[in-house]
Coordinates of C-alpha atoms in Angstrom, one line a residue:
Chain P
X1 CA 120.1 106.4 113.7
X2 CA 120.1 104.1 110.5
X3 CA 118.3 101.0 111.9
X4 CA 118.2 99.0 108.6
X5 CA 122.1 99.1 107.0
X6 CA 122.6 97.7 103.7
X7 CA 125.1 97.2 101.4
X8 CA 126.4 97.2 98.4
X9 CA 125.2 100.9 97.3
X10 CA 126.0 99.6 94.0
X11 CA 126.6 96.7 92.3
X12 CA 127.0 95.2 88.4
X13 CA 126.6 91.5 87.7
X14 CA 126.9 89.9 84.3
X15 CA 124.2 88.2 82.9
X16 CA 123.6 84.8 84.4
X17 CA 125.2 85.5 87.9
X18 CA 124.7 85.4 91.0
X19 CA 123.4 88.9 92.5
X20 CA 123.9 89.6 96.5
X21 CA 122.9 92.2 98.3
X22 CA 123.0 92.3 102.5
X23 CA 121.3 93.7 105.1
X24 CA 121.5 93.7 109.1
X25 CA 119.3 95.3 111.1
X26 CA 119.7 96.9 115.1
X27 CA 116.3 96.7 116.3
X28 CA 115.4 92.9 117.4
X29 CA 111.3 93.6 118.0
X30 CA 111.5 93.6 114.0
X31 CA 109.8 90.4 112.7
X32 CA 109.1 91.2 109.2
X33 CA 111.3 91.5 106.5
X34 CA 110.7 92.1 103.0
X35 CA 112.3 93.2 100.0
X36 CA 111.7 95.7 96.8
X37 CA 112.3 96.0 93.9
X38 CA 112.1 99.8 92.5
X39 CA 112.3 101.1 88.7
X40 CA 113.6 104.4 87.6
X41 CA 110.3 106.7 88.3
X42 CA 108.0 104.0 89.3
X43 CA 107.0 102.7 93.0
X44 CA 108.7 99.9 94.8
X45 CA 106.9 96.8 94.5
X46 CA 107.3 93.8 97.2
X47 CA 109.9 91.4 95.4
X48 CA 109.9 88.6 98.4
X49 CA 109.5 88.6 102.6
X50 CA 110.7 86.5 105.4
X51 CA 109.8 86.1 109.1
X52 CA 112.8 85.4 111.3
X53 CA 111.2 81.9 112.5
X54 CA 113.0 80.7 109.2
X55 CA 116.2 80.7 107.6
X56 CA 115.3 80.8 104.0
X57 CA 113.0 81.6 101.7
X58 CA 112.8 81.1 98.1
X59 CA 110.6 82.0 95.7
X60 CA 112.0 81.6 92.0
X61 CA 115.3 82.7 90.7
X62 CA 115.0 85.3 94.2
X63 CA 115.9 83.6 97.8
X64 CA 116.5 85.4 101.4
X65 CA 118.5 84.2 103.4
X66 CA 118.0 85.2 107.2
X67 CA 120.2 84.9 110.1
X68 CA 118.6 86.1 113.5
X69 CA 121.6 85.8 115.7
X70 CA 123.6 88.1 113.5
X71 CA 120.6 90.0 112.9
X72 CA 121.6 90.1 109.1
X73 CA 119.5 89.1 106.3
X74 CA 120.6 89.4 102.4
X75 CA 119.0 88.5 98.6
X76 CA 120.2 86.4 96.5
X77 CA 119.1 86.9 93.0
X78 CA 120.3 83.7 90.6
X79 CA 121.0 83.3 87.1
X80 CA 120.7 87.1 86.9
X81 CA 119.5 89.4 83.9
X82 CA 119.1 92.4 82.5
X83 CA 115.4 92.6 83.5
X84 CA 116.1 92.7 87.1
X85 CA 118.1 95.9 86.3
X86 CA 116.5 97.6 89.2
X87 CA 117.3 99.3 92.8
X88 CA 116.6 96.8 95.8
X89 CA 115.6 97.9 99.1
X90 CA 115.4 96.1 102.3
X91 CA 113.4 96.8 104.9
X92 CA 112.0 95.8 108.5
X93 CA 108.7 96.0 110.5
X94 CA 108.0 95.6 114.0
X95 CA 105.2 92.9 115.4
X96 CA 101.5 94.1 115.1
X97 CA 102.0 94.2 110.8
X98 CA 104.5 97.0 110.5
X99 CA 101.2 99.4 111.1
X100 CA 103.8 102.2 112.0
X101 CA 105.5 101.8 109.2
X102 CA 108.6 100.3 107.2
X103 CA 112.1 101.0 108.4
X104 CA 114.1 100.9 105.0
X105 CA 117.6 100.2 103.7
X106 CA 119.2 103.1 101.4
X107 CA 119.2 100.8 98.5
X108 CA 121.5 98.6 96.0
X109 CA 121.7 99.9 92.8
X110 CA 121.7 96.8 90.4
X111 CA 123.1 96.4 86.8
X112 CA 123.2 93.4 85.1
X113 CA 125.4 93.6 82.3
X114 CA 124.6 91.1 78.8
Chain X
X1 CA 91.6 98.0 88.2
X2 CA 92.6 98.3 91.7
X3 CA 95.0 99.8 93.3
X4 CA 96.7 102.9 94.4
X5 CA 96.8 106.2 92.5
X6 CA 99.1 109.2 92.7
X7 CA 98.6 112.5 91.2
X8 CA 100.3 114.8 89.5
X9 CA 103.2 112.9 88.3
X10 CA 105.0 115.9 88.4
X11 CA 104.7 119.2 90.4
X12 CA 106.4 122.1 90.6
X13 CA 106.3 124.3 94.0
X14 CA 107.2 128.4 94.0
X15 CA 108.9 129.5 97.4
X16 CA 106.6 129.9 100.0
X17 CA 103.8 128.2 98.6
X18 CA 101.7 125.0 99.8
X19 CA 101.3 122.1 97.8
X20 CA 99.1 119.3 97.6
X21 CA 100.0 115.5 96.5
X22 CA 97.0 113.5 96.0
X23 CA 96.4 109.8 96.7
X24 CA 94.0 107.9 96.4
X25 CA 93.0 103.8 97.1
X26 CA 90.5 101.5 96.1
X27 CA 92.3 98.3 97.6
X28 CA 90.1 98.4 100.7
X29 CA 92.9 98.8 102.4
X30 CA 92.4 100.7 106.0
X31 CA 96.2 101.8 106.3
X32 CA 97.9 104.4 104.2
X33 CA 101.5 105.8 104.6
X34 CA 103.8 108.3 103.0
X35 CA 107.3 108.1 102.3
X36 CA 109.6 110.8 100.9
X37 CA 112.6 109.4 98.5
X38 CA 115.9 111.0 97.7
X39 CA 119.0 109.9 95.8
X40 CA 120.8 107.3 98.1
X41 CA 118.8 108.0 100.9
X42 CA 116.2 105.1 100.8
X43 CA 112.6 105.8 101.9
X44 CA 111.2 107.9 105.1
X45 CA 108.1 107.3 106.8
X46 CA 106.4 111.5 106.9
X47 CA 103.0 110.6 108.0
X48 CA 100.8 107.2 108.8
X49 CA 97.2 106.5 109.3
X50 CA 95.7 103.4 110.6
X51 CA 92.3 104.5 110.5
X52 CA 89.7 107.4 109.1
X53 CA 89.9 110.6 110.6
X54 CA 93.4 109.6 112.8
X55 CA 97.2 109.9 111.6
X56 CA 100.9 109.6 113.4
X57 CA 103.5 111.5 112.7
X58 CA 106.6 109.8 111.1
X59 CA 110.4 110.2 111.2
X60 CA 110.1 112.9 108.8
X61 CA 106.8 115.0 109.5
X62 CA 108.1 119.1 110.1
X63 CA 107.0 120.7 107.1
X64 CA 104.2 118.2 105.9
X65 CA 100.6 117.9 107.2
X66 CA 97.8 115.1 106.3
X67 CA 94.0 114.5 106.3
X68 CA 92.5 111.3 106.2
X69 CA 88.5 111.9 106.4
X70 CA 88.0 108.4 103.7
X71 CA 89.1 105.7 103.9
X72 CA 90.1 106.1 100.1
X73 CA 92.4 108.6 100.5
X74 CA 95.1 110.1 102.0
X75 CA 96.3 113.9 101.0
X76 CA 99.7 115.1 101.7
X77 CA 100.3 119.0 102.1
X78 CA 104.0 120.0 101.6
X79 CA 103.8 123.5 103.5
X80 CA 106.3 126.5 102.9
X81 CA 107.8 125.1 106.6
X82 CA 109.5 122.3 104.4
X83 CA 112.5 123.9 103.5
X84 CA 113.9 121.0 101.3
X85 CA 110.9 119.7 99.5
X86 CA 112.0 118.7 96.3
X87 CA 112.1 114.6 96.3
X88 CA 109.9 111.7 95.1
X89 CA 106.5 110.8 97.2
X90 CA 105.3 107.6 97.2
X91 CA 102.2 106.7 98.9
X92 CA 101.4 103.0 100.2
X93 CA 98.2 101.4 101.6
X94 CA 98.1 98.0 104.0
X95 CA 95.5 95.7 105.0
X96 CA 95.2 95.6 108.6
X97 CA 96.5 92.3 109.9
X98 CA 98.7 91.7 107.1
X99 CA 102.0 93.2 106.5
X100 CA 102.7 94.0 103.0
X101 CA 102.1 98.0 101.8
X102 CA 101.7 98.5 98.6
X103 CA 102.8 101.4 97.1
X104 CA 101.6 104.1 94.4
X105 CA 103.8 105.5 91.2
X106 CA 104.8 108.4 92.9
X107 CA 104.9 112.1 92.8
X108 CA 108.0 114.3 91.6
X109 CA 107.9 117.9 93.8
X110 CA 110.2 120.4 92.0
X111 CA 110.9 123.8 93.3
X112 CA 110.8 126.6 90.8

């Protein structure tokens, strides 16, 4: 059972666009939600995170937007660029810190384009 | 430097052989985790420990065994049980009470 969906699998953006990738989750004891951001052959590296007392979160050109009741959250990445050529993965952690663990998306290919 | 170490980079496995991914932490940091990565698949929790000298299985744990006698490290044994081993292992430490894991560069398991 997939408990983190997201979507798009892939996506290309030109340069100075908006890039938007979703999320929505099944499980509603998660309370932590973060995001990274993985290049080829390295380790995923936190990008941004959001608790579902808020709606949004921005931190830079990145921004989450969260929406408990449809249990759907998605990043927004602005004036996009080749740089944040990257895969981004969601994920989801339930209360006491995620100490079991992070429940992850399958990822959104991302290709910004010059 | 802190952080989180992985080692090898790159490992190759014969068939029916056990194989050992290292990794190693000097964040302080008193949970460690391992994922395994494939192509479109995301990341899946194998094995998690909390503490020194305890661990809980994962989603993904037939086939792979841990120790976790320091607090520094965390070894992952892919046995010959794992049928499909070849993917990319990434290792990730937490600090308790807070909720970001931080994770390693990874180790590439080939089969030969």
């Amino acid at each position: 059972q997939q408990q983190v969906k997201q979507s798009p699998q892939s996506l290309i953006v030109q340069k100075g666009g908006i890039s938007i990738i979703n999320c929505a989750y099944e499980n509603t004891a998660f309370d932590y939600f973060p995001w990274y951001q993985q290049f080829p052959g390295k380790g995923p590296a936190l990008l941004i995170a959001i608790r579902p007392d808020v709606s949004e979160k921005k931190e830079g050109r990145f921004t989450i937007s969260f929406n408990k009741s449809a249990k759907q959250f998605s990043l927004h990445i602005m004036d996009s660029q080749p740089g944040d050529s990257a895969t981004y993965f969601c994920a989801a952690s339930s209360p006491g810190g995620g100490a079991d663990g992070l429940t992850f998306g399958k990822g959104t290919h991302l290709i910004i384009q010059p | 430097d802190g952080g989180i170490t992985q080692s090898p980079k790159y490992l190759f496995r014969k068939e029916g052989q056990n194989v050992t991914l290292s990794c190693e932490q000097n964040l302080n940091h008193d949970a460690m985790y391992w994922y395994r990565q494939d192509p479109g698949q995301g990341l899946r929790l194998i094995y998690y420990s909390q503490i020194v000298n305890d661990f809980q299985k994962g989603d993904i744990a037939e086939g792979y065994s841990v120790s976790r006698e320091k607090k520094e490290s965390f070894p992952l044994t892919v046995t010959s049980a794992q049928k499909n081993p070849t993917a990319f292992y990434l290792c990730a430490s937490r600090r308790q009470g807070m909720e970001t894991q931080y994770f390693g560069p990874g180790t590439r398991l080939l089969v030969l």
